[in-house]
PDB file of C-alpha atoms in Angstrom:
ATOM      1  CA  ALA A   1     216.358-184.059  43.849  1.00 69.00           C
ATOM      2  CA  LEU A   2     214.117-185.574  46.491  1.00 86.00           C
ATOM      3  CA  THR A   3     210.971-183.745  47.444  1.00 93.00           C
ATOM      4  CA  SER A   4     210.664-182.069  50.811  1.00 96.00           C
ATOM      5  CA  ASP A   5     209.076-184.089  53.593  1.00 96.00           C
ATOM      6  CA  LEU A   6     205.772-182.236  53.392  1.00 96.00           C
ATOM      7  CA  GLU A   7     205.647-182.570  49.595  1.00 97.00           C
ATOM      8  CA  PHE A   8     206.306-186.279  50.008  1.00 97.00           C
ATOM      9  CA  LEU A   9     203.505-186.628  52.563  1.00 97.00           C
ATOM     10  CA  ARG A  10     201.037-184.754  50.363  1.00 97.00           C
ATOM     11  CA  ARG A  11     201.880-186.872  47.317  1.00 96.00           C
ATOM     12  CA  LEU A  12     201.712-190.069  49.382  1.00 96.00           C
ATOM     13  CA  ALA A  13     198.310-189.147  50.794  1.00 95.00           C
ATOM     14  CA  LEU A  14     196.882-188.242  47.390  1.00 94.00           C
ATOM     15  CA  ASP A  15     198.270-191.345  45.689  1.00 91.00           C
ATOM     16  CA  THR A  16     197.060-193.772  48.342  1.00 92.00           C
ATOM     17  CA  THR A  17     193.842-192.336  49.765  1.00 92.00           C
ATOM     18  CA  GLY A  18     192.936-189.668  47.227  1.00 89.00           C
ATOM     19  CA  LEU A  19     192.805-187.086  50.029  1.00 91.00           C
ATOM     20  CA  ILE A  20     195.215-184.426  51.237  1.00 95.00           C
ATOM     21  CA  PRO A  21     196.763-185.230  54.627  1.00 96.00           C
ATOM     22  CA  THR A  22     194.908-184.049  57.698  1.00 96.00           C
ATOM     23  CA  ARG A  23     196.527-181.893  60.354  1.00 97.00           C
ATOM     24  CA  GLU A  24     196.745-184.956  62.585  1.00 96.00           C
ATOM     25  CA  GLN A  25     198.513-186.958  59.867  1.00 96.00           C
ATOM     26  CA  ILE A  26     200.964-184.103  59.330  1.00 97.00           C
ATOM     27  CA  ARG A  27     201.590-183.864  63.074  1.00 98.00           C
ATOM     28  CA  LEU A  28     202.257-187.619  63.360  1.00 96.00           C
ATOM     29  CA  PHE A  29     204.571-187.465  60.357  1.00 97.00           C
ATOM     30  CA  GLN A  30     206.593-184.611  61.823  1.00 97.00           C
ATOM     31  CA  LYS A  31     206.898-186.353  65.207  1.00 97.00           C
ATOM     32  CA  ASP A  32     208.599-189.384  63.639  1.00 97.00           C
ATOM     33  CA  PRO A  33     212.413-189.391  63.523  1.00 97.00           C
ATOM     34  CA  PRO A  34     213.650-188.105  60.129  1.00 95.00           C
ATOM     35  CA  SER A  35     215.439-191.385  59.391  1.00 95.00           C
ATOM     36  CA  THR A  36     212.198-193.412  59.472  1.00 96.00           C
ATOM     37  CA  ARG A  37     209.628-190.681  58.796  1.00 96.00           C
ATOM     38  CA  ARG A  38     208.820-191.605  55.203  1.00 97.00           C
ATOM     39  CA  ALA A  39     208.757-195.364  55.713  1.00 97.00           C
ATOM     40  CA  ARG A  40     206.434-195.054  58.700  1.00 97.00           C
ATOM     41  CA  ALA A  41     204.143-192.701  56.762  1.00 97.00           C
ATOM     42  CA  ILE A  42     203.927-195.221  53.916  1.00 96.00           C
ATOM     43  CA  GLU A  43     202.939-197.943  56.395  1.00 96.00           C
ATOM     44  CA  ARG A  44     200.282-195.732  57.983  1.00 95.00           C
ATOM     45  CA  PHE A  45     198.721-194.780  54.644  1.00 93.00           C
ATOM     46  CA  LEU A  46     198.729-198.337  53.294  1.00 90.00           C
ATOM     47  CA  ASN A  47     196.978-199.470  56.478  1.00 91.00           C
ATOM     48  CA  ASP A  48     194.391-196.683  56.204  1.00 88.00           C
ATOM     49  CA  PRO A  49     190.925-197.963  55.130  1.00 84.00           C
ATOM     50  CA  ASN A  50     190.684-195.026  52.734  1.00 84.00           C
ATOM     51  CA  TRP A  51     193.415-196.681  50.685  1.00 82.00           C
ATOM     52  CA  ALA A  52     191.020-199.389  49.530  1.00 82.00           C
ATOM     53  CA  ASP A  53     188.152-196.933  49.103  1.00 82.00           C
ATOM     54  CA  ASN A  54     190.308-194.921  46.723  1.00 81.00           C
ATOM     55  CA  TRP A  55     191.564-197.840  44.628  1.00 82.00           C
ATOM     56  CA  VAL A  56     188.502-200.129  44.357  1.00 83.00           C
ATOM     57  CA  PRO A  57     186.762-197.975  41.716  1.00 82.00           C
ATOM     58  CA  TYR A  58     189.958-197.871  39.664  1.00 82.00           C
ATOM     59  CA  TRP A  59     190.275-201.655  39.588  1.00 81.00           C
ATOM     60  CA  GLN A  60     186.574-202.089  38.921  1.00 80.00           C
ATOM     61  CA  ASP A  61     186.986-199.919  35.839  1.00 80.00           C
ATOM     62  CA  VAL A  62     190.118-201.747  34.696  1.00 77.00           C
ATOM     63  CA  LEU A  63     188.531-205.170  35.073  1.00 75.00           C
ATOM     64  CA  ALA A  64     185.212-204.110  33.543  1.00 77.00           C
ATOM     65  CA  GLU A  65     187.020-202.867  30.453  1.00 67.00           C
ATOM     66  CA  ASN A  66     189.040-206.088  30.218  1.00 64.00           C
ATOM     67  CA  PRO A  67     186.743-209.001  31.114  1.00 62.00           C
ATOM     68  CA  GLY A  68     189.278-211.432  29.625  1.00 68.00           C
ATOM     69  CA  ILE A  69     191.605-210.708  32.557  1.00 63.00           C
ATOM     70  CA  LEU A  70     189.248-212.564  34.874  1.00 58.00           C
ATOM     71  CA  LYS A  71     189.603-215.793  32.835  1.00 60.00           C
TER      72      LYS A  71
END
């Protein structure tokens, strides 16, 4: 079964930015029409600068452990 909308938003926020959604992010999410709510939330979180801040250390670790990837 699909998760509830708020479970989806929480998981999306944690997976992209590493942070739980703020009250403002929850409010924006709930204002969107249900048919496009999840897609619009994905766009917002992927455009959030915290997305890169969360993932840069991960990729630094991956590439540091595998220097051959850079060749």
